């Protein structure tokens, strides 16, 4: 059957989902229009709603629907400690360990010269301002242990040490090349405890 | 991190995709908002567009953006032969075998008393009209070989034989309980060739 153009576009659009190849994209598209049109419409609206309402916390840069996120507003947490991660999912991984009580800063990326991502392309300037507020005394670098994450940690460490801040790096309890998102909470908790000053 | 509500809704909405559990829905949601907001918006639009433009062919009931689909309009095909399938994906499976030159009728479902789906809930009345146009002489039943598909084939056969039409069933070359969508084109081609009058 000549597949209607709008269905073909839908199959193409579904390919952006992680782990979805051409065959499963087609299966998903047909499922959506054949068997669950209401669910499909809800998905479209949920996507638009999420993209429309999610913004970045003015303090830590993570996704939130507020101006300042709930973690940054939490008086119970240690506001002198700042943990730097690449992405909001990394922040969530650390929160799941329940072993960290400080605040966060989310870079929304990492340095990656090969992809043309330099210091001005991630939130380094914002991090510098954030860490220089006079309250933060220690910055814990929790970028991934990939080449890019390590380069980012190195760059951030230099930048913040020049401001007189104490900078530490979570321990390499993670496997080399590992990403926070895919590690078990126990290992990640250990890595937090064993962080070393850099 | 307390996940923002709009992100939680997106995770829920993604669960309607076939084969997507809670973990991969979360991974997909974060991927969409963190790394591919443009792709996410395109997906939302593709969904709305597909749902908005796809309609049912007035002759064969399959999905199309036209009033009458390209297969039904094709003068080269055998308009005296009508193959009845459950879903548009089944039609596609048969087209892929390149062994059938007649037209189709898509029920958009199957009889399933246990789910409360009776003769009035699928396009049987429309099929009866379509098959009684004076041009169709043979109807090939290609519903699935599941309990519901067999019951549907039986019901349709009775209904159409009563109108003097020749009715056949594709051969049970498919494994029992098998669905057209998951069978290789060769087996399906064989099943079409070996169809038997019922
Ligand atoms: Zn925040
Ligand atoms: Zn048609």
mmCIF file of C-alpha atoms and ligand atoms in Angstrom:
data_model
loop_
_atom_site.group_PDB
_atom_site.id
_atom_site.type_symbol
_atom_site.label_atom_id
_atom_site.label_comp_id
_atom_site.label_asym_id
_atom_site.label_seq_id
_atom_site.Cartn_x
_atom_site.Cartn_y
_atom_site.Cartn_z
ATOM 1 C CA UNK A 1 0.000 0.000 0.000
ATOM 2 C CA UNK A 2 1.279 3.470 -0.745
ATOM 3 C CA UNK A 3 1.610 4.809 2.807
ATOM 4 C CA UNK A 4 -0.199 8.163 3.219
ATOM 5 C CA UNK A 5 2.297 11.030 3.524
ATOM 6 C CA UNK A 6 1.149 12.087 6.985
ATOM 7 C CA UNK A 7 1.709 8.553 8.243
ATOM 8 C CA UNK A 8 5.177 8.498 6.700
ATOM 9 C CA UNK A 9 6.002 11.780 8.417
ATOM 10 C CA UNK A 10 4.837 10.322 11.702
ATOM 11 C CA UNK A 11 7.083 7.279 11.209
ATOM 12 C CA UNK A 12 10.028 9.606 10.503
ATOM 13 C CA UNK A 13 9.229 11.773 13.518
ATOM 14 C CA UNK A 14 9.125 8.750 15.832
ATOM 15 C CA UNK A 15 12.686 7.881 14.810
ATOM 16 C CA UNK A 16 13.998 10.620 17.120
ATOM 17 C CA UNK A 17 13.040 8.499 20.135
ATOM 18 C CA UNK A 18 16.094 6.768 21.610
ATOM 19 C CA UNK A 19 16.395 3.136 20.557
ATOM 20 C CA UNK A 20 13.634 3.337 17.937
ATOM 21 C CA UNK A 21 14.615 2.073 14.478
ATOM 22 C CA UNK A 22 12.594 2.185 11.248
ATOM 23 C CA UNK A 23 10.658 -1.015 11.970
ATOM 24 C CA UNK A 24 9.534 -0.128 15.463
ATOM 25 C CA UNK A 25 8.771 3.445 14.382
ATOM 26 C CA UNK A 26 6.381 2.038 11.779
ATOM 27 C CA UNK A 27 4.828 -0.317 14.330
ATOM 28 C CA UNK A 28 4.378 2.587 16.748
ATOM 29 C CA UNK A 29 2.850 4.844 14.099
ATOM 30 C CA UNK A 30 0.297 2.246 13.052
ATOM 31 C CA UNK A 31 -0.480 1.436 16.647
ATOM 32 C CA UNK A 32 -1.148 5.111 17.351
ATOM 33 C CA UNK A 33 -3.466 5.727 14.420
ATOM 34 C CA UNK A 34 -5.096 2.289 14.306
ATOM 35 C CA UNK A 35 -5.635 1.481 17.931
ATOM 36 C CA UNK A 36 -5.105 4.479 20.169
ATOM 37 C CA UNK A 37 -5.956 7.780 18.539
ATOM 38 C CA UNK A 38 -6.948 9.284 21.888
ATOM 39 C CA UNK A 39 -3.630 8.277 23.423
ATOM 40 C CA UNK A 40 -1.837 9.672 20.376
ATOM 41 C CA UNK A 41 -3.525 13.041 20.785
ATOM 42 C CA UNK A 42 -2.694 13.044 24.491
ATOM 43 C CA UNK A 43 0.927 12.343 23.606
ATOM 44 C CA UNK A 44 0.998 15.261 21.172
ATOM 45 C CA UNK A 45 -0.473 17.568 23.803
ATOM 46 C CA UNK A 46 1.857 16.283 26.539
ATOM 47 C CA UNK A 47 4.832 16.997 24.293
ATOM 48 C CA UNK A 48 3.681 20.503 23.484
ATOM 49 C CA UNK A 49 2.802 21.159 27.106
ATOM 50 C CA UNK A 50 6.167 19.946 28.388
ATOM 51 C CA UNK A 51 8.045 21.991 25.807
ATOM 52 C CA UNK A 52 5.888 25.011 26.563
ATOM 53 C CA UNK A 53 6.000 24.946 30.369
ATOM 54 C CA UNK A 54 9.441 23.606 31.205
ATOM 55 C CA UNK A 55 11.999 26.325 31.788
ATOM 56 C CA UNK A 56 15.369 26.487 33.486
ATOM 57 C CA UNK A 57 15.742 27.205 37.202
ATOM 58 C CA UNK A 58 17.307 30.635 37.553
ATOM 59 C CA UNK A 59 19.698 29.290 40.157
ATOM 60 C CA UNK A 60 20.634 25.757 39.168
ATOM 61 C CA UNK A 61 19.576 25.667 35.503
ATOM 62 C CA UNK A 62 17.660 22.367 35.763
ATOM 63 C CA UNK A 63 14.200 21.884 34.261
ATOM 64 C CA UNK A 64 11.374 23.261 36.349
ATOM 65 C CA UNK A 65 8.016 24.903 35.910
ATOM 66 C CA UNK A 66 8.922 27.483 38.570
ATOM 67 C CA UNK A 67 11.350 30.415 38.484
ATOM 68 C CA UNK A 68 13.476 28.730 41.111
ATOM 69 C CA UNK A 69 13.185 24.971 41.537
ATOM 70 C CA UNK A 70 12.135 23.129 44.682
ATOM 71 C CA UNK A 71 15.639 21.917 45.459
ATOM 72 C CA UNK A 72 17.136 25.419 45.317
ATOM 73 C CA UNK A 73 14.299 26.698 47.511
ATOM 74 C CA UNK A 74 14.776 23.944 50.113
ATOM 75 C CA UNK A 75 16.108 25.572 53.303
ATOM 76 C CA UNK A 76 16.992 22.161 54.735
ATOM 77 C CA UNK A 77 19.710 21.579 52.172
ATOM 78 C CA UNK A 78 23.324 22.695 52.435
ATOM 79 C CA UNK A 79 23.528 25.891 50.391
ATOM 80 C CA UNK A 80 27.319 26.024 50.740
ATOM 81 C CA UNK A 81 27.751 22.928 48.587
ATOM 82 C CA UNK A 82 27.164 22.891 44.842
ATOM 83 C CA UNK A 83 27.218 19.749 42.728
ATOM 84 C CA UNK A 84 27.840 20.322 39.014
ATOM 85 C CA UNK A 85 26.235 17.849 36.592
ATOM 86 C CA UNK A 86 25.776 17.745 32.863
ATOM 87 C CA UNK A 87 22.049 17.091 32.608
ATOM 88 C CA UNK A 88 18.852 17.029 34.732
ATOM 89 C CA UNK A 89 18.825 13.222 34.502
ATOM 90 C CA UNK A 90 22.236 13.215 36.220
ATOM 91 C CA UNK A 91 20.793 15.359 39.003
ATOM 92 C CA UNK A 92 18.000 12.813 39.386
ATOM 93 C CA UNK A 93 20.472 9.939 39.543
ATOM 94 C CA UNK A 94 22.273 11.639 42.422
ATOM 95 C CA UNK A 95 19.041 12.503 44.226
ATOM 96 C CA UNK A 96 18.102 8.836 44.085
ATOM 97 C CA UNK A 97 21.175 7.921 46.128
ATOM 98 C CA UNK A 98 19.849 10.084 49.020
ATOM 99 C CA UNK A 99 23.489 10.681 49.941
ATOM 100 C CA UNK A 100 23.859 14.315 48.929
ATOM 101 C CA UNK A 101 22.290 17.242 50.731
ATOM 102 C CA UNK A 102 23.774 20.224 48.938
ATOM 103 C CA UNK A 103 22.496 22.092 45.889
ATOM 104 C CA UNK A 104 23.153 21.543 42.198
ATOM 105 C CA UNK A 105 24.149 23.274 39.055
ATOM 106 C CA UNK A 106 23.148 21.745 35.714
ATOM 107 C CA UNK A 107 25.392 22.667 32.780
ATOM 108 C CA UNK A 108 22.890 21.399 30.184
ATOM 109 C CA UNK A 109 25.742 19.912 28.218
ATOM 110 C CA UNK A 110 29.478 19.310 28.330
ATOM 111 C CA UNK A 111 32.520 20.679 26.560
ATOM 112 C CA UNK A 112 33.022 18.823 23.300
ATOM 113 C CA UNK A 113 35.507 20.526 20.972
ATOM 114 C CA UNK A 114 34.976 17.854 18.297
ATOM 115 C CA UNK A 115 31.284 18.774 18.164
ATOM 116 C CA UNK A 116 32.109 22.481 18.289
ATOM 117 C CA UNK A 117 30.793 22.847 21.851
ATOM 118 C CA UNK A 118 33.062 25.290 23.642
ATOM 119 C CA UNK A 119 32.962 27.126 27.000
ATOM 120 C CA UNK A 120 30.451 29.671 25.695
ATOM 121 C CA UNK A 121 28.008 26.988 24.564
ATOM 122 C CA UNK A 122 27.232 25.559 28.006
ATOM 123 C CA UNK A 123 26.235 27.448 31.167
ATOM 124 C CA UNK A 124 29.753 28.069 32.487
ATOM 125 C CA UNK A 125 29.338 31.807 32.914
ATOM 126 C CA UNK A 126 26.133 31.237 34.861
ATOM 127 C CA UNK A 127 27.917 28.617 36.992
ATOM 128 C CA UNK A 128 30.713 31.046 37.773
ATOM 129 C CA UNK A 129 28.210 33.658 38.949
ATOM 130 C CA UNK A 130 26.274 31.072 40.901
ATOM 131 C CA UNK A 131 29.365 29.704 42.667
ATOM 132 C CA UNK A 132 30.642 33.191 43.466
ATOM 133 C CA UNK A 133 27.619 34.194 45.565
ATOM 134 C CA UNK A 134 29.626 34.186 48.809
ATOM 135 C CA UNK A 135 27.614 31.295 50.275
ATOM 136 C CA UNK A 136 28.963 28.430 48.192
ATOM 137 C CA UNK A 137 32.285 27.157 49.542
ATOM 138 C CA UNK A 138 32.637 23.731 47.906
ATOM 139 C CA UNK A 139 31.867 22.653 44.379
ATOM 140 C CA UNK A 140 31.548 18.916 43.663
ATOM 141 C CA UNK A 141 32.139 18.040 40.028
ATOM 142 C CA UNK A 142 29.879 15.194 38.947
ATOM 143 C CA UNK A 143 30.158 15.332 35.189
ATOM 144 C CA UNK A 144 30.400 11.969 33.444
ATOM 145 C CA UNK A 145 33.682 10.055 33.258
ATOM 146 C CA UNK A 146 33.689 10.252 29.500
ATOM 147 C CA UNK A 147 36.357 12.172 27.608
ATOM 148 C CA UNK A 148 34.054 15.185 27.321
ATOM 149 C CA UNK A 149 32.884 14.976 30.924
ATOM 150 C CA UNK A 150 36.467 14.798 32.177
ATOM 151 C CA UNK A 151 37.505 17.743 30.012
ATOM 152 C CA UNK A 152 34.548 19.698 31.337
ATOM 153 C CA UNK A 153 35.438 18.856 34.951
ATOM 154 C CA UNK A 154 39.010 19.926 34.334
ATOM 155 C CA UNK A 155 37.959 23.232 32.805
ATOM 156 C CA UNK A 156 35.419 23.980 35.546
ATOM 157 C CA UNK A 157 37.938 23.090 38.275
ATOM 158 C CA UNK A 158 40.494 25.548 36.894
ATOM 159 C CA UNK A 159 37.859 28.234 36.534
ATOM 160 C CA UNK A 160 36.505 27.884 40.071
ATOM 161 C CA UNK A 161 39.795 27.333 41.871
ATOM 162 C CA UNK A 162 40.918 30.662 40.414
ATOM 163 C CA UNK A 163 38.052 32.156 42.440
ATOM 164 C CA UNK A 164 39.294 30.560 45.663
ATOM 165 C CA UNK A 165 36.611 27.886 45.762
ATOM 166 C CA UNK A 166 37.253 24.372 47.020
ATOM 167 C CA UNK A 167 36.617 21.998 44.134
ATOM 168 C CA UNK A 168 36.230 18.216 44.356
ATOM 169 C CA UNK A 169 35.517 15.480 41.855
ATOM 170 C CA UNK A 170 33.295 12.480 42.565
ATOM 171 C CA UNK A 171 35.408 9.345 42.850
ATOM 172 C CA UNK A 172 36.008 7.224 39.821
ATOM 173 C CA UNK A 173 33.839 4.544 41.303
ATOM 174 C CA UNK A 174 32.050 4.632 38.012
ATOM 175 C CA UNK A 175 33.439 2.490 35.211
ATOM 176 C CA UNK A 176 35.611 4.418 32.747
ATOM 177 C CA UNK A 177 33.397 5.777 29.996
ATOM 178 C CA UNK A 178 30.404 5.292 32.261
ATOM 179 C CA UNK A 179 27.454 7.647 32.440
ATOM 180 C CA UNK A 180 25.688 8.571 35.677
ATOM 181 C CA UNK A 181 22.349 7.718 34.185
ATOM 182 C CA UNK A 182 23.263 4.061 33.797
ATOM 183 C CA UNK A 183 24.953 3.388 37.108
ATOM 184 C CA UNK A 184 23.342 1.836 40.175
ATOM 185 C CA UNK A 185 22.600 4.174 43.115
ATOM 186 C CA UNK A 186 25.005 2.314 45.449
ATOM 187 C CA UNK A 187 28.035 2.827 43.247
ATOM 188 C CA UNK A 188 27.063 6.409 42.701
ATOM 189 C CA UNK A 189 26.651 6.984 46.453
ATOM 190 C CA UNK A 190 30.150 5.554 46.991
ATOM 191 C CA UNK A 191 31.553 7.807 44.323
ATOM 192 C CA UNK A 192 30.024 10.807 46.076
ATOM 193 C CA UNK A 193 31.502 9.835 49.430
ATOM 194 C CA UNK A 194 34.937 9.268 47.940
ATOM 195 C CA UNK A 195 35.071 12.531 46.059
ATOM 196 C CA UNK A 196 38.562 13.988 46.044
ATOM 197 C CA UNK A 197 39.702 17.562 45.952
ATOM 198 C CA UNK A 198 41.065 18.535 42.552
ATOM 199 C CA UNK B 1 14.443 15.721 42.023
ATOM 200 C CA UNK B 2 10.720 16.321 42.135
ATOM 201 C CA UNK B 3 9.911 15.749 38.470
ATOM 202 C CA UNK B 4 7.963 18.686 37.009
ATOM 203 C CA UNK B 5 4.316 17.777 36.404
ATOM 204 C CA UNK B 6 4.450 18.392 32.658
ATOM 205 C CA UNK B 7 7.388 16.010 32.382
ATOM 206 C CA UNK B 8 5.526 13.386 34.377
ATOM 207 C CA UNK B 9 2.540 13.730 32.060
ATOM 208 C CA UNK B 10 4.821 13.264 29.100
ATOM 209 C CA UNK B 11 6.258 10.086 30.625
ATOM 210 C CA UNK B 12 2.726 8.770 31.174
ATOM 211 C CA UNK B 13 1.687 9.704 27.646
ATOM 212 C CA UNK B 14 4.672 7.869 26.139
ATOM 213 C CA UNK B 15 3.538 4.656 27.836
ATOM 214 C CA UNK B 16 0.877 4.180 25.153
ATOM 215 C CA UNK B 17 3.600 3.305 22.650
ATOM 216 C CA UNK B 18 3.807 -0.455 22.094
ATOM 217 C CA UNK B 19 6.627 -2.087 24.042
ATOM 218 C CA UNK B 20 7.448 1.025 26.091
ATOM 219 C CA UNK B 21 7.560 0.471 29.862
ATOM 220 C CA UNK B 22 7.980 3.056 32.635
ATOM 221 C CA UNK B 23 11.773 3.125 32.444
ATOM 222 C CA UNK B 24 12.062 3.611 28.715
ATOM 223 C CA UNK B 25 9.202 6.138 28.764
ATOM 224 C CA UNK B 26 11.205 8.217 31.258
ATOM 225 C CA UNK B 27 14.349 7.855 29.152
ATOM 226 C CA UNK B 28 12.418 8.949 26.064
ATOM 227 C CA UNK B 29 10.840 11.933 27.837
ATOM 228 C CA UNK B 30 14.167 13.240 29.088
ATOM 229 C CA UNK B 31 15.774 12.653 25.737
ATOM 230 C CA UNK B 32 13.030 14.681 24.063
ATOM 231 C CA UNK B 33 13.207 17.686 26.381
ATOM 232 C CA UNK B 34 16.955 17.578 27.076
ATOM 233 C CA UNK B 35 18.428 16.788 23.726
ATOM 234 C CA UNK B 36 15.913 17.124 20.946
ATOM 235 C CA UNK B 37 13.253 19.737 21.589
ATOM 236 C CA UNK B 38 12.939 20.443 17.873
ATOM 237 C CA UNK B 39 12.401 16.764 17.124
ATOM 238 C CA UNK B 40 9.896 16.589 19.966
ATOM 239 C CA UNK B 41 7.873 19.444 18.515
ATOM 240 C CA UNK B 42 8.009 17.830 15.080
ATOM 241 C CA UNK B 43 6.716 14.619 16.619
ATOM 242 C CA UNK B 44 3.815 16.460 18.261
ATOM 243 C CA UNK B 45 2.929 18.103 14.961
ATOM 244 C CA UNK B 46 3.304 14.856 12.996
ATOM 245 C CA UNK B 47 0.903 13.163 15.402
ATOM 246 C CA UNK B 48 -1.677 15.920 15.144
ATOM 247 C CA UNK B 49 -1.265 16.092 11.405
ATOM 248 C CA UNK B 50 -1.667 12.331 10.958
ATOM 249 C CA UNK B 51 -4.730 12.259 13.186
ATOM 250 C CA UNK B 52 -6.163 15.283 11.412
ATOM 251 C CA UNK B 53 -5.586 14.253 7.802
ATOM 252 C CA UNK B 54 -5.978 10.481 7.801
ATOM 253 C CA UNK B 55 -9.475 9.358 6.938
ATOM 254 C CA UNK B 56 -11.001 6.131 5.732
ATOM 255 C CA UNK B 57 -11.233 5.257 2.048
ATOM 256 C CA UNK B 58 -14.907 5.381 1.101
ATOM 257 C CA UNK B 59 -14.539 2.097 -0.766
ATOM 258 C CA UNK B 60 -12.118 -0.073 1.181
ATOM 259 C CA UNK B 61 -12.052 1.674 4.584
ATOM 260 C CA UNK B 62 -8.248 1.771 4.854
ATOM 261 C CA UNK B 63 -6.363 4.876 5.946
ATOM 262 C CA UNK B 64 -5.859 7.443 3.220
ATOM 263 C CA UNK B 65 -5.701 11.184 2.780
ATOM 264 C CA UNK B 66 -7.944 10.918 -0.275
ATOM 265 C CA UNK B 67 -11.663 10.181 -0.569
ATOM 266 C CA UNK B 68 -10.863 6.962 -2.380
ATOM 267 C CA UNK B 69 -7.429 5.425 -1.930
ATOM 268 C CA UNK B 70 -4.878 4.742 -4.636
ATOM 269 C CA UNK B 71 -5.438 0.998 -4.597
ATOM 270 C CA UNK B 72 -9.188 1.328 -5.112
ATOM 271 C CA UNK B 73 -8.577 3.831 -7.920
ATOM 272 C CA UNK B 74 -6.056 1.563 -9.686
ATOM 273 C CA UNK B 75 -7.638 0.402 -12.969
ATOM 274 C CA UNK B 76 -4.942 -2.242 -13.402
ATOM 275 C CA UNK B 77 -6.158 -4.230 -10.422
ATOM 276 C CA UNK B 78 -8.852 -6.899 -10.458
ATOM 277 C CA UNK B 79 -11.993 -5.158 -9.249
ATOM 278 C CA UNK B 80 -13.923 -8.441 -9.090
ATOM 279 C CA UNK B 81 -11.788 -9.697 -6.207
ATOM 280 C CA UNK B 82 -12.018 -8.337 -2.676
ATOM 281 C CA UNK B 83 -9.661 -9.316 0.122
ATOM 282 C CA UNK B 84 -11.012 -8.699 3.629
ATOM 283 C CA UNK B 85 -8.448 -7.855 6.330
ATOM 284 C CA UNK B 86 -8.686 -6.631 9.890
ATOM 285 C CA UNK B 87 -6.320 -3.644 9.802
ATOM 286 C CA UNK B 88 -4.406 -1.434 7.338
ATOM 287 C CA UNK B 89 -1.150 -3.066 8.472
ATOM 288 C CA UNK B 90 -2.555 -6.416 7.281
ATOM 289 C CA UNK B 91 -3.287 -4.873 3.883
ATOM 290 C CA UNK B 92 0.327 -3.706 3.773
ATOM 291 C CA UNK B 93 1.608 -7.166 4.645
ATOM 292 C CA UNK B 94 -0.323 -8.629 1.720
ATOM 293 C CA UNK B 95 0.790 -5.884 -0.661
ATOM 294 C CA UNK B 96 4.386 -6.705 0.228
ATOM 295 C CA UNK B 97 3.957 -10.238 -1.099
ATOM 296 C CA UNK B 98 3.187 -8.810 -4.574
ATOM 297 C CA UNK B 99 1.018 -11.890 -5.098
ATOM 298 C CA UNK B 100 -2.421 -10.324 -4.963
ATOM 299 C CA UNK B 101 -3.898 -8.078 -7.622
ATOM 300 C CA UNK B 102 -7.456 -7.574 -6.410
ATOM 301 C CA UNK B 103 -8.882 -4.916 -4.130
ATOM 302 C CA UNK B 104 -9.282 -4.852 -0.360
ATOM 303 C CA UNK B 105 -11.730 -4.197 2.380
ATOM 304 C CA UNK B 106 -10.422 -3.242 5.816
ATOM 305 C CA UNK B 107 -12.733 -4.056 8.729
ATOM 306 C CA UNK B 108 -10.791 -1.860 11.181
ATOM 307 C CA UNK B 109 -11.213 -4.515 13.823
ATOM 308 C CA UNK B 110 -12.535 -8.030 14.371
ATOM 309 C CA UNK B 111 -15.441 -9.622 16.133
ATOM 310 C CA UNK B 112 -14.582 -10.127 19.776
ATOM 311 C CA UNK B 113 -17.610 -10.920 21.954
ATOM 312 C CA UNK B 114 -15.433 -11.046 25.088
ATOM 313 C CA UNK B 115 -14.433 -7.435 24.494
ATOM 314 C CA UNK B 116 -17.976 -6.477 23.590
ATOM 315 C CA UNK B 117 -17.139 -6.022 19.896
ATOM 316 C CA UNK B 118 -20.095 -7.310 17.895
ATOM 317 C CA UNK B 119 -21.128 -7.183 14.208
ATOM 318 C CA UNK B 120 -22.273 -3.567 14.502
ATOM 319 C CA UNK B 121 -18.934 -2.401 15.909
ATOM 320 C CA UNK B 122 -16.819 -3.184 12.846
ATOM 321 C CA UNK B 123 -17.478 -2.214 9.228
ATOM 322 C CA UNK B 124 -19.548 -5.281 8.285
ATOM 323 C CA UNK B 125 -22.487 -3.333 6.903
ATOM 324 C CA UNK B 126 -20.136 -1.304 4.739
ATOM 325 C CA UNK B 127 -18.460 -4.530 3.577
ATOM 326 C CA UNK B 128 -21.801 -6.023 2.613
ATOM 327 C CA UNK B 129 -22.631 -2.957 0.514
ATOM 328 C CA UNK B 130 -19.172 -2.916 -1.012
ATOM 329 C CA UNK B 131 -19.270 -6.625 -1.923
ATOM 330 C CA UNK B 132 -22.769 -6.332 -3.387
ATOM 331 C CA UNK B 133 -21.846 -3.770 -6.046
ATOM 332 C CA UNK B 134 -22.339 -6.263 -8.878
ATOM 333 C CA UNK B 135 -18.672 -6.190 -9.866
ATOM 334 C CA UNK B 136 -17.167 -8.173 -6.995
ATOM 335 C CA UNK B 137 -17.492 -11.916 -7.535
ATOM 336 C CA UNK B 138 -14.977 -13.377 -5.093
ATOM 337 C CA UNK B 139 -14.196 -12.375 -1.543
ATOM 338 C CA UNK B 140 -10.926 -13.624 0.010
ATOM 339 C CA UNK B 141 -11.012 -13.667 3.799
ATOM 340 C CA UNK B 142 -7.606 -12.743 5.212
ATOM 341 C CA UNK B 143 -8.423 -12.039 8.837
ATOM 342 C CA UNK B 144 -5.927 -13.367 11.364
ATOM 343 C CA UNK B 145 -5.907 -16.995 12.432
ATOM 344 C CA UNK B 146 -6.643 -16.035 15.999
ATOM 345 C CA UNK B 147 -9.885 -17.015 17.722
ATOM 346 C CA UNK B 148 -11.366 -13.604 16.960
ATOM 347 C CA UNK B 149 -10.077 -13.533 13.395
ATOM 348 C CA UNK B 150 -11.522 -16.994 12.713
ATOM 349 C CA UNK B 151 -14.878 -16.046 14.218
ATOM 350 C CA UNK B 152 -14.889 -12.928 12.065
ATOM 351 C CA UNK B 153 -14.070 -14.920 8.929
ATOM 352 C CA UNK B 154 -16.856 -17.379 9.727
ATOM 353 C CA UNK B 155 -19.385 -14.596 10.260
ATOM 354 C CA UNK B 156 -18.387 -12.749 7.105
ATOM 355 C CA UNK B 157 -18.440 -15.951 5.051
ATOM 356 C CA UNK B 158 -22.020 -16.713 6.114
ATOM 357 C CA UNK B 159 -23.087 -13.153 5.456
ATOM 358 C CA UNK B 160 -21.590 -12.967 1.961
ATOM 359 C CA UNK B 161 -22.490 -16.487 0.800
ATOM 360 C CA UNK B 162 -26.084 -15.587 1.546
ATOM 361 C CA UNK B 163 -25.681 -12.918 -1.149
ATOM 362 C CA UNK B 164 -24.438 -15.465 -3.662
ATOM 363 C CA UNK B 165 -20.815 -14.413 -3.510
ATOM 364 C CA UNK B 166 -17.934 -16.850 -3.772
ATOM 365 C CA UNK B 167 -16.013 -16.710 -0.518
ATOM 366 C CA UNK B 168 -12.537 -18.118 0.146
ATOM 367 C CA UNK B 169 -10.203 -18.152 3.108
ATOM 368 C CA UNK B 170 -6.439 -17.765 2.833
ATOM 369 C CA UNK B 171 -4.737 -21.072 3.587
ATOM 370 C CA UNK B 172 -3.650 -21.824 7.084
ATOM 371 C CA UNK B 173 -0.051 -21.550 6.027
ATOM 372 C CA UNK B 174 0.256 -19.208 8.948
ATOM 373 C CA UNK B 175 0.955 -20.732 12.327
ATOM 374 C CA UNK B 176 -2.136 -21.126 14.500
ATOM 375 C CA UNK B 177 -2.607 -17.968 16.538
ATOM 376 C CA UNK B 178 -0.341 -16.134 14.110
ATOM 377 C CA UNK B 179 -0.923 -12.576 12.964
ATOM 378 C CA UNK B 180 -0.353 -11.397 9.409
ATOM 379 C CA UNK B 181 1.789 -8.542 10.584
ATOM 380 C CA UNK B 182 4.434 -10.888 11.963
ATOM 381 C CA UNK B 183 4.685 -13.422 9.158
ATOM 382 C CA UNK B 184 7.258 -13.434 6.383
ATOM 383 C CA UNK B 185 6.038 -12.438 2.900
ATOM 384 C CA UNK B 186 6.838 -15.885 1.425
ATOM 385 C CA UNK B 187 4.575 -17.769 3.819
ATOM 386 C CA UNK B 188 1.886 -15.174 3.343
ATOM 387 C CA UNK B 189 2.154 -15.439 -0.454
ATOM 388 C CA UNK B 190 1.754 -19.224 -0.192
ATOM 389 C CA UNK B 191 -1.273 -18.801 2.016
ATOM 390 C CA UNK B 192 -2.841 -16.523 -0.569
ATOM 391 C CA UNK B 193 -2.219 -19.005 -3.401
ATOM 392 C CA UNK B 194 -3.659 -21.898 -1.397
ATOM 393 C CA UNK B 195 -6.803 -20.112 -0.342
ATOM 394 C CA UNK B 196 -9.770 -22.442 -0.212
ATOM 395 C CA UNK B 197 -13.407 -21.834 -0.846
ATOM 396 C CA UNK B 198 -15.420 -21.764 2.367
HETATM 397 ZN ZN1 LIG C 1 17.203 25.071 41.020
HETATM 398 ZN ZN1 LIG C 2 -9.554 2.128 -0.869
#
